[in-house]
Short mmCIF file of C-alpha atoms in Angstrom, two decimals:
data_model
loop_
_atom_site.label_atom_id
_atom_site.label_comp_id
_atom_site.label_asym_id
_atom_site.label_seq_id
_atom_site.Cartn_x
_atom_site.Cartn_y
_atom_site.Cartn_z
CA MET A 238 -28.52 10.26 -4.02
CA SER A 239 -24.86 9.23 -4.28
CA THR A 240 -23.74 5.86 -2.96
CA PHE A 241 -20.80 5.42 -0.58
CA ASN A 242 -18.70 2.66 -2.12
CA ILE A 243 -16.67 0.44 0.25
CA ALA A 244 -14.19 -2.31 -0.62
CA ILE A 245 -13.41 -4.79 2.14
CA ILE A 246 -10.32 -6.87 1.46
CA GLY A 247 -10.66 -10.32 3.03
CA ALA A 248 -13.64 -12.58 3.74
CA GLY A 249 -12.37 -13.81 7.10
CA PRO A 250 -14.23 -13.21 10.37
CA ALA A 251 -13.21 -9.52 10.61
CA GLY A 252 -14.26 -8.59 7.08
CA CYS A 253 -17.53 -10.52 7.23
CA MET A 254 -18.44 -9.11 10.64
CA LEU A 255 -17.78 -5.53 9.54
CA THR A 256 -19.93 -6.04 6.44
CA ARG A 257 -22.76 -7.59 8.44
CA LEU A 258 -22.74 -4.75 11.00
CA LEU A 259 -22.83 -2.08 8.28
CA LEU A 260 -25.65 -3.77 6.38
CA GLN A 261 -27.56 -4.44 9.60
CA ALA A 262 -27.40 -0.75 10.51
CA GLN A 263 -28.44 0.32 7.02
CA THR A 264 -31.65 -1.73 7.16
CA THR A 265 -32.77 0.28 10.21
CA SER A 266 -31.61 3.72 9.02
CA SER A 267 -33.88 6.38 7.53
CA PRO A 268 -34.64 6.27 3.78
CA SER A 269 -32.80 9.59 3.33
CA SER A 270 -29.49 8.10 4.54
CA THR A 271 -26.67 7.71 2.02
CA PRO A 272 -26.81 4.12 0.75
CA LEU A 273 -23.77 1.89 1.15
CA LYS A 274 -22.38 -0.39 -1.52
CA ILE A 275 -20.06 -2.98 -0.01
CA THR A 276 -17.93 -5.48 -1.92
CA ILE A 277 -15.72 -8.06 -0.23
CA PHE A 278 -12.71 -9.21 -2.25
CA GLU A 279 -11.22 -12.53 -1.13
CA ALA A 280 -7.96 -14.06 -2.40
CA GLU A 281 -9.18 -17.65 -1.94
CA SER A 282 -11.19 -19.13 -4.77
CA SER A 283 -14.08 -20.43 -2.64
CA PRO A 284 -15.27 -20.69 0.99
CA ASN A 285 -13.89 -24.25 1.18
CA PHE A 286 -10.54 -23.52 -0.48
CA ARG A 287 -8.71 -24.63 2.67
CA ALA A 288 -9.61 -26.15 6.02
CA GLN A 289 -10.25 -23.48 8.66
CA GLY A 290 -9.15 -25.80 11.45
CA GLY A 291 -9.33 -25.49 15.21
CA THR A 292 -11.65 -23.81 17.63
CA LEU A 293 -11.86 -20.44 19.38
CA ASP A 294 -13.73 -18.89 22.26
CA LEU A 295 -15.73 -15.67 22.17
CA HIS A 296 -15.59 -13.20 25.06
CA PRO A 297 -18.62 -11.32 26.45
CA LYS A 298 -17.51 -7.71 25.87
CA THR A 299 -16.00 -8.26 22.43
CA GLY A 300 -16.77 -11.39 20.41
CA LEU A 301 -20.19 -12.11 21.91
CA ALA A 302 -21.13 -8.42 21.92
CA ALA A 303 -20.41 -8.30 18.18
CA MET A 304 -22.53 -11.39 17.52
CA LYS A 305 -25.45 -9.73 19.31
CA ALA A 306 -24.95 -6.40 17.51
CA ALA A 307 -24.91 -8.27 14.18
CA GLY A 308 -28.15 -10.10 14.99
CA LEU A 309 -26.37 -13.45 14.85
CA TYR A 310 -26.34 -14.46 18.51
CA ASP A 311 -29.29 -16.87 18.29
CA GLU A 312 -27.66 -18.57 15.31
CA PHE A 313 -24.37 -18.68 17.19
CA LEU A 314 -26.03 -20.51 20.09
CA LYS A 315 -26.84 -23.42 17.75
CA TYR A 316 -23.11 -24.15 17.45
CA ALA A 317 -21.70 -22.72 20.69
CA ARG A 318 -20.20 -25.15 23.19
CA PHE A 319 -20.35 -23.75 26.70
CA ASP A 320 -18.88 -27.02 27.98
CA GLY A 321 -15.87 -26.15 25.83
CA SER A 322 -14.89 -23.52 28.40
CA ALA A 323 -13.42 -26.29 30.58
CA MET A 324 -9.65 -25.86 30.64
CA ARG A 325 -6.63 -27.55 32.20
CA ILE A 326 -3.03 -26.33 32.22
CA CYS A 327 -0.40 -28.90 33.12
CA ASP A 328 3.25 -29.78 32.65
CA LYS A 329 4.72 -32.44 30.39
CA ASN A 330 3.99 -35.10 33.03
CA LEU A 331 0.29 -34.11 33.17
CA LYS A 332 0.74 -32.50 36.56
CA THR A 333 -2.03 -29.90 36.79
CA TYR A 334 -1.23 -26.29 37.75
CA PHE A 335 -4.53 -24.65 36.86
CA SER A 336 -7.99 -25.80 35.82
CA LEU A 337 -11.43 -24.39 35.11
CA SER A 338 -14.68 -26.32 35.03
CA ALA A 339 -17.18 -25.81 32.24
CA SER A 340 -19.68 -23.07 33.02
CA SER A 341 -22.68 -21.49 31.31
CA ASP A 342 -21.07 -18.17 32.25
CA GLY A 343 -17.76 -19.11 30.61
CA ASN A 344 -16.48 -18.13 27.18
CA PRO A 345 -18.23 -20.46 24.72
CA GLU A 346 -16.20 -22.24 22.05
CA ILE A 347 -17.07 -22.52 18.37
CA ASP A 348 -15.19 -24.20 15.53
CA ARG A 349 -13.54 -21.73 13.16
CA PHE A 350 -15.26 -23.39 10.21
CA GLN A 351 -18.69 -23.01 11.81
CA LEU A 352 -18.07 -19.36 12.66
CA ARG A 353 -16.98 -18.44 9.15
CA THR A 354 -19.83 -20.39 7.56
CA MET A 355 -22.34 -18.61 9.79
CA LEU A 356 -20.90 -15.17 9.01
CA LEU A 357 -20.92 -15.80 5.26
CA ALA A 358 -24.50 -17.08 5.43
CA GLY A 359 -25.46 -13.84 7.18
CA LEU A 360 -24.46 -11.77 4.12
CA PRO A 361 -26.52 -11.17 0.97
CA GLU A 362 -25.73 -13.55 -1.85
CA GLY A 363 -22.93 -12.23 -4.04
CA SER A 364 -21.36 -10.09 -1.31
CA VAL A 365 -17.99 -11.84 -1.74
CA THR A 366 -15.97 -11.73 -4.94
CA TRP A 367 -13.82 -14.87 -4.74
CA GLY A 368 -10.38 -15.38 -6.29
CA PHE A 369 -9.34 -11.71 -6.13
CA LYS A 370 -5.97 -11.34 -4.40
CA LEU A 371 -5.06 -7.70 -3.88
CA ASP A 372 -1.87 -6.50 -5.52
CA GLY A 373 -2.05 -2.78 -4.90
CA VAL A 374 -4.10 0.30 -4.08
CA GLU A 375 -3.91 3.59 -5.98
CA GLU A 376 -5.65 6.95 -5.64
CA GLU A 377 -7.25 8.29 -8.79
CA GLY A 378 -9.49 11.34 -9.03
CA GLY A 379 -10.39 11.29 -5.36
CA LYS A 380 -11.37 7.62 -5.52
CA LEU A 381 -9.47 4.39 -4.85
CA GLN A 382 -8.50 1.88 -7.50
CA LEU A 383 -7.63 -1.71 -6.64
CA GLN A 384 -5.34 -3.95 -8.69
CA PHE A 385 -5.61 -7.72 -8.30
CA GLY A 386 -3.29 -10.61 -9.00
CA ASN A 387 -5.62 -12.01 -11.69
CA GLY A 388 -5.13 -8.84 -13.75
CA GLU A 389 -8.49 -7.33 -12.85
CA VAL A 390 -8.79 -3.66 -11.82
CA ARG A 391 -11.75 -2.34 -9.84
CA GLY A 392 -12.20 1.32 -9.07
CA GLY A 393 -14.54 4.01 -7.77
CA PHE A 394 -14.17 3.18 -4.07
CA ASP A 395 -14.54 5.81 -1.36
CA LEU A 396 -13.03 3.58 1.33
CA ALA A 397 -10.92 0.43 1.37
CA VAL A 398 -10.71 -1.64 4.55
CA GLY A 399 -7.93 -4.20 4.89
CA ALA A 400 -9.19 -7.29 6.68
CA ASP A 401 -6.74 -9.51 4.82
CA GLY A 402 -4.82 -11.00 7.72
CA GLY A 403 -1.30 -10.79 9.07
CA TRP A 404 0.35 -10.65 5.63
CA SER A 405 -2.06 -7.94 4.50
CA ARG A 406 -1.46 -6.45 1.07
CA THR A 407 -3.68 -3.51 2.04
CA ARG A 408 -1.24 -2.63 4.83
CA ARG A 409 1.46 -1.97 2.23
CA PHE A 410 -0.51 1.08 1.09
CA VAL A 411 -0.21 2.69 4.53
CA ASP A 412 3.18 1.16 5.46
CA GLU A 413 5.49 -0.21 2.77
CA VAL A 414 8.09 -1.50 5.24
CA GLN A 415 6.61 -3.41 8.17
CA ARG A 416 6.18 -7.16 7.83
CA PRO A 417 5.18 -9.69 10.51
CA VAL A 418 8.00 -10.95 12.74
CA PHE A 419 8.56 -14.65 13.46
CA SER A 420 7.77 -15.42 17.10
CA GLY A 421 10.25 -18.30 17.33
CA ILE A 422 7.42 -20.85 17.58
CA SER A 423 5.83 -23.11 14.97
CA LYS A 424 2.61 -25.05 15.36
CA TYR A 425 2.16 -28.52 13.91
CA ALA A 426 -1.59 -29.10 13.68
CA LEU A 427 -3.12 -32.58 13.69
CA THR A 428 -6.61 -33.99 14.26
CA ILE A 429 -8.17 -37.01 15.95
CA PRO A 430 -11.60 -37.57 14.34
CA ASP A 431 -14.41 -39.15 16.37
CA VAL A 432 -12.27 -39.09 19.48
CA VAL A 433 -14.68 -40.99 21.76
CA VAL A 434 -14.45 -44.04 19.49
CA ARG A 435 -10.87 -43.78 18.22
CA ALA A 436 -9.14 -42.53 21.36
CA PRO A 437 -11.38 -42.58 24.45
CA GLU A 438 -8.36 -41.95 26.69
CA VAL A 439 -7.75 -38.67 24.82
CA ALA A 440 -11.43 -37.74 25.13
CA LYS A 441 -11.07 -38.17 28.89
CA LEU A 442 -7.94 -35.98 28.98
CA VAL A 443 -9.51 -33.17 26.98
CA ASN A 444 -12.81 -33.45 28.88
CA ARG A 445 -14.79 -31.73 26.08
CA GLY A 446 -12.74 -28.59 26.68
CA SER A 447 -9.06 -27.78 26.28
CA LEU A 448 -5.85 -29.32 27.58
CA PHE A 449 -2.67 -27.19 27.50
CA ALA A 450 0.56 -28.98 28.42
CA PHE A 451 3.82 -27.00 28.63
CA GLY A 452 7.43 -27.93 29.25
CA ASP A 453 10.97 -27.51 27.94
CA GLY A 454 9.96 -24.54 25.78
CA LYS A 455 7.35 -26.65 23.94
CA SER A 456 3.65 -27.33 24.21
CA VAL A 457 1.03 -29.92 23.30
CA THR A 458 -2.60 -28.87 23.19
CA GLY A 459 -5.81 -30.80 22.73
CA GLN A 460 -9.07 -28.96 22.02
CA GLN A 461 -12.51 -30.46 21.51
CA LEU A 462 -14.11 -29.79 18.13
CA GLY A 463 -17.83 -29.50 17.51
CA GLU A 464 -18.12 -32.52 15.20
CA GLY A 465 -16.61 -34.86 17.80
CA GLY A 466 -12.91 -34.66 16.95
CA VAL A 467 -9.98 -33.18 18.82
CA ASP A 468 -7.60 -30.60 17.41
CA VAL A 469 -4.03 -31.48 18.49
CA GLY A 470 -1.37 -28.78 18.39
CA LEU A 471 2.37 -29.38 18.79
CA PHE A 472 4.26 -26.14 19.44
CA VAL A 473 8.04 -26.17 19.06
CA GLN A 474 10.76 -23.52 18.93
CA PHE A 475 12.96 -22.60 15.97
CA ASP A 476 15.40 -19.72 15.50
CA GLU A 477 13.95 -19.12 12.04
CA PRO A 478 10.87 -20.49 10.27
CA PRO A 479 11.85 -23.92 8.92
CA ARG A 480 12.17 -23.98 5.14
CA GLU A 481 10.93 -27.55 5.10
CA PRO A 482 8.45 -28.70 7.77
CA LEU A 483 9.45 -31.66 9.90
CA GLY A 484 7.60 -34.94 9.47
CA LYS A 485 5.23 -36.23 12.13
CA GLU A 486 7.74 -38.77 13.45
CA GLU A 487 10.45 -36.09 13.78
CA VAL A 488 8.13 -33.78 15.71
CA GLU A 489 6.83 -36.66 17.82
CA GLY A 490 10.43 -37.46 18.75
CA MET A 491 10.77 -34.00 20.27
CA PHE A 492 8.27 -35.11 22.92
CA ALA A 493 9.83 -38.52 23.62
CA ASP A 494 10.24 -37.86 27.36
CA TRP A 495 6.72 -36.47 27.87
CA SER A 496 4.00 -38.45 29.64
CA GLU A 497 2.50 -41.50 27.97
CA GLY A 498 -0.91 -39.80 27.93
CA ILE A 499 0.39 -36.88 25.89
CA ARG A 500 2.48 -39.06 23.57
CA GLY A 501 -0.57 -41.26 23.05
CA MET A 502 -2.56 -38.21 21.96
CA ILE A 503 0.11 -37.43 19.35
CA ARG A 504 0.23 -41.03 18.12
CA LYS A 505 -3.54 -41.26 17.71
CA ALA A 506 -3.68 -38.10 15.59
CA GLU A 507 -4.04 -38.46 11.84
CA MET A 508 -0.87 -38.51 9.76
CA GLU A 509 -1.55 -35.34 7.76
CA VAL A 510 0.21 -32.44 9.45
CA LYS A 511 -0.42 -28.74 8.82
CA VAL A 512 2.36 -26.36 9.84
CA TYR A 513 1.91 -22.75 10.95
CA ASN A 514 4.95 -20.59 11.61
CA LEU A 515 3.58 -18.13 14.16
CA HIS A 516 4.26 -14.47 13.41
CA HIS A 517 3.20 -11.23 15.04
CA LEU A 518 3.43 -7.50 14.49
CA PRO A 519 5.66 -5.53 16.89
CA GLU A 520 4.19 -4.46 20.19
CA GLY A 521 2.89 -0.91 19.83
CA TYR A 522 2.84 -1.05 16.02
CA ARG A 523 1.01 1.79 14.29
CA TRP A 524 1.00 3.47 10.90
CA GLU A 525 0.63 7.02 9.66
CA HIS A 526 -3.03 7.66 8.87
CA ARG A 527 -3.93 7.84 5.18
CA LYS A 528 -7.29 9.07 4.02
CA GLY A 529 -9.52 6.45 2.45
CA VAL A 530 -7.74 3.31 3.69
CA THR A 531 -7.74 1.60 7.08
CA LEU A 532 -7.12 -1.83 8.60
CA LEU A 533 -8.63 -4.06 11.27
CA GLY A 534 -8.04 -7.46 12.82
CA ASP A 535 -4.80 -9.31 12.13
CA ALA A 536 -3.95 -6.88 9.33
CA ALA A 537 -3.64 -4.16 11.98
CA HIS A 538 -2.32 -6.00 15.05
CA LEU A 539 -1.36 -9.61 14.32
CA MET A 540 -0.72 -11.55 17.55
CA THR A 541 0.20 -15.13 18.38
CA PRO A 542 -2.75 -17.28 19.60
CA PHE A 543 -1.55 -17.75 23.18
CA ALA A 544 -4.08 -15.41 24.79
CA GLY A 545 -7.07 -16.16 22.56
CA GLU A 546 -7.66 -12.49 21.74
CA GLY A 547 -7.34 -12.51 17.93
CA VAL A 548 -10.92 -12.89 16.69
CA ASN A 549 -12.36 -11.16 19.77
CA PHE A 550 -10.19 -8.12 19.17
CA ALA A 551 -11.08 -8.19 15.46
CA PHE A 552 -14.81 -8.24 16.26
CA GLU A 553 -14.36 -5.28 18.62
CA ASP A 554 -12.55 -3.48 15.80
CA ALA A 555 -15.49 -4.22 13.50
CA MET A 556 -18.01 -2.78 15.97
CA LYS A 557 -16.01 0.41 16.46
CA LEU A 558 -15.14 0.88 12.79
CA SER A 559 -18.73 0.31 11.66
CA LYS A 560 -19.87 3.13 13.96
CA ALA A 561 -17.16 5.45 12.62
CA ILE A 562 -18.15 4.69 9.01
CA LEU A 563 -21.86 5.17 9.64
CA GLU A 564 -21.24 8.49 11.40
CA GLY A 565 -18.96 9.58 8.59
CA VAL A 566 -21.50 8.73 5.90
CA LYS A 567 -24.04 10.82 7.78
CA ASN A 568 -21.79 13.84 8.37
CA GLY A 569 -19.58 14.08 5.29
CA SER A 570 -16.10 13.37 3.98
CA GLU A 571 -14.09 15.28 6.58
CA ALA A 572 -16.08 13.75 9.43
CA MET A 573 -15.48 10.32 7.89
CA ASP A 574 -11.74 10.84 7.78
CA GLN A 575 -11.62 12.21 11.33
CA GLY A 576 -13.76 9.33 12.59
CA ILE A 577 -11.58 6.68 10.99
CA LYS A 578 -8.43 8.31 12.35
CA ALA A 579 -10.02 8.35 15.82
CA PHE A 580 -10.88 4.66 15.37
CA GLU A 581 -7.25 3.90 14.48
CA ASP A 582 -5.88 5.84 17.45
CA ASP A 583 -8.24 3.99 19.79
CA MET A 584 -7.33 0.66 18.21
CA PHE A 585 -3.61 1.32 18.64
CA GLU A 586 -4.11 1.95 22.36
CA ARG A 587 -6.31 -1.11 22.82
CA ALA A 588 -3.86 -3.25 20.87
CA ILE A 589 -0.92 -2.35 23.12
CA HIS A 590 -2.67 -3.94 26.12
CA ALA A 591 -3.55 -7.12 24.20
CA GLN A 592 -0.10 -7.38 22.63
CA LYS A 593 1.65 -6.99 25.99
CA MET A 594 -0.53 -9.65 27.56
CA THR A 595 -0.14 -12.07 24.63
CA ASN A 596 3.64 -11.65 24.39
CA GLY A 597 3.94 -11.95 28.16
CA MET A 598 1.87 -15.14 28.32
CA MET A 599 3.89 -16.61 25.48
CA GLY A 600 7.08 -15.74 27.32
CA ASP A 601 5.79 -17.22 30.57
CA MET A 602 5.17 -20.63 29.04
CA PHE A 603 7.73 -20.95 26.24
CA PHE A 604 10.70 -18.82 27.27
CA THR A 605 10.74 -19.24 31.07
CA LYS A 606 12.83 -22.06 32.49
CA GLY A 607 10.77 -24.53 34.51
CA ALA A 608 7.40 -23.44 33.10
CA PRO A 609 4.61 -23.90 33.95
CA ARG A 610 5.70 -24.60 37.52
CA THR A 611 7.77 -21.42 37.73
CA SER A 612 5.51 -19.13 35.71
CA MET A 613 1.88 -20.08 36.31
CA GLN A 614 1.35 -17.16 38.71
CA SER A 615 2.68 -14.64 36.20
CA TRP A 616 0.49 -16.09 33.44
CA LEU A 617 -2.62 -15.76 35.62
CA VAL A 618 -1.84 -12.21 36.75
CA ARG A 619 -1.47 -11.12 33.12
CA ARG A 620 -4.74 -12.76 32.10
CA VAL A 621 -6.86 -11.46 34.98
CA SER A 622 -5.28 -7.98 34.91
CA PHE A 623 -6.20 -7.66 31.24
CA ASP A 624 -9.76 -8.84 31.80
CA ILE A 625 -10.49 -6.38 34.63
CA ARG A 626 -8.49 -3.39 33.32
CA GLU A 627 -11.52 -1.30 32.29
CA ASN A 628 -13.17 -1.43 35.73
CA TRP A 629 -12.73 1.60 37.99
CA TRP A 630 -11.59 -0.64 40.85
CA ALA A 631 -8.88 -2.41 38.82
CA PRO A 632 -5.92 -0.39 40.24
CA VAL A 633 -7.04 -1.36 43.75
CA ALA A 634 -7.33 -5.03 42.78
CA TYR A 635 -3.89 -5.40 41.17
CA PRO A 636 -1.92 -5.70 44.45
CA PHE A 637 -4.35 -8.36 45.67
CA LEU A 638 -3.93 -10.32 42.44
CA TYR A 639 -0.18 -10.38 42.92
CA ALA A 640 -0.52 -11.40 46.56
CA VAL A 641 -3.04 -14.17 45.84
CA PHE A 642 -1.36 -15.71 42.81
CA TYR A 643 2.30 -15.25 43.69
CA GLY A 644 1.74 -16.13 47.34
CA GLY A 645 -0.54 -19.05 46.53
CA TYR A 646 1.80 -20.67 44.02
CA SER A 647 4.82 -20.13 46.28
CA VAL A 648 3.07 -22.20 48.93
CA LEU A 649 1.84 -24.74 46.37
CA ARG A 650 5.35 -25.40 45.13
CA LEU A 651 6.44 -26.36 48.65
CA PHE A 652 4.08 -29.32 48.70
CA TYR A 653 3.27 -30.10 45.06
#
């Protein structure tokens, strides 16, 4: 019986989740099913090549659903922080405009490092080929051949899946032109280790969850990490990505008139600063379908982090693409191609909603004068509208959302 040979480019959450779902399904399929051979190629030389940094939350219908489908939910619960769902949005003077208490029904947080480690541990040993950065994809004799930056060439693949992030090299095979666009915002990432001991006042501010402070087109965030530290993010605007990152003191000076509590959080953070120039793909981006190659996650629909949809959307992609691949393997080459094209068309439509929400929420807080005071209601309407959009009653609820949030914050601003 012939084997269906799959190359997955990228050992991030999307690539690992897709591999796990495919292997999980194969273990329960009939012995007569076409066997899958899956190889993950990762540009980084090892799992610990760079710090993963930060934390993320998983949502019930996407991220958590994928963890359950992959048989990893019980393992996830060992690291999940449901108290991390506590959230506070305030202005630069720590004046609160929205808050959520921690809840067992909330979206649990997990450190990025813990998530990736868990996903890699859930794969058979040797699944990832490290230190292989994709250079190009070619078709040869009905199969795909992959060229890598180290000079190696690997061939004989029936399908290549690009899960290699926003600057995907796989994407160049289906679209030679499109590159990510700078959002106008850069993130300076710092950390406060052992926050309870080193900065108890910061621990109180973050409250084991997340603090998001906005003002003057900038933001300072503090997010609890699983090992007891706090991830501190300083978000500032630039017309173009800076060629040379600013030093900590220069960035700290940009927040000189912010509250003492926020400035104290910046001061207590460790000196080493990591800089991320935030890019995204255009809203509504899509490519012309090409047989044998597809994309998922950031490679397909890179977004800024301001709505928290990135990994959740990628995990939903992985669930849907795994089903398309398994159906295609069962029903033949043409069915495979049609199924993957249908997956892409569905993904494009889903992505438009997430991109609009993310770009809108970014605009509300960074590009609206007087934010968050003037834009909190818009931010909330976007978030809730997105979350309820698949319910039959959503169109009926939208007018009430506008009335509640816009009316409520109009009254609030009279007295607050």
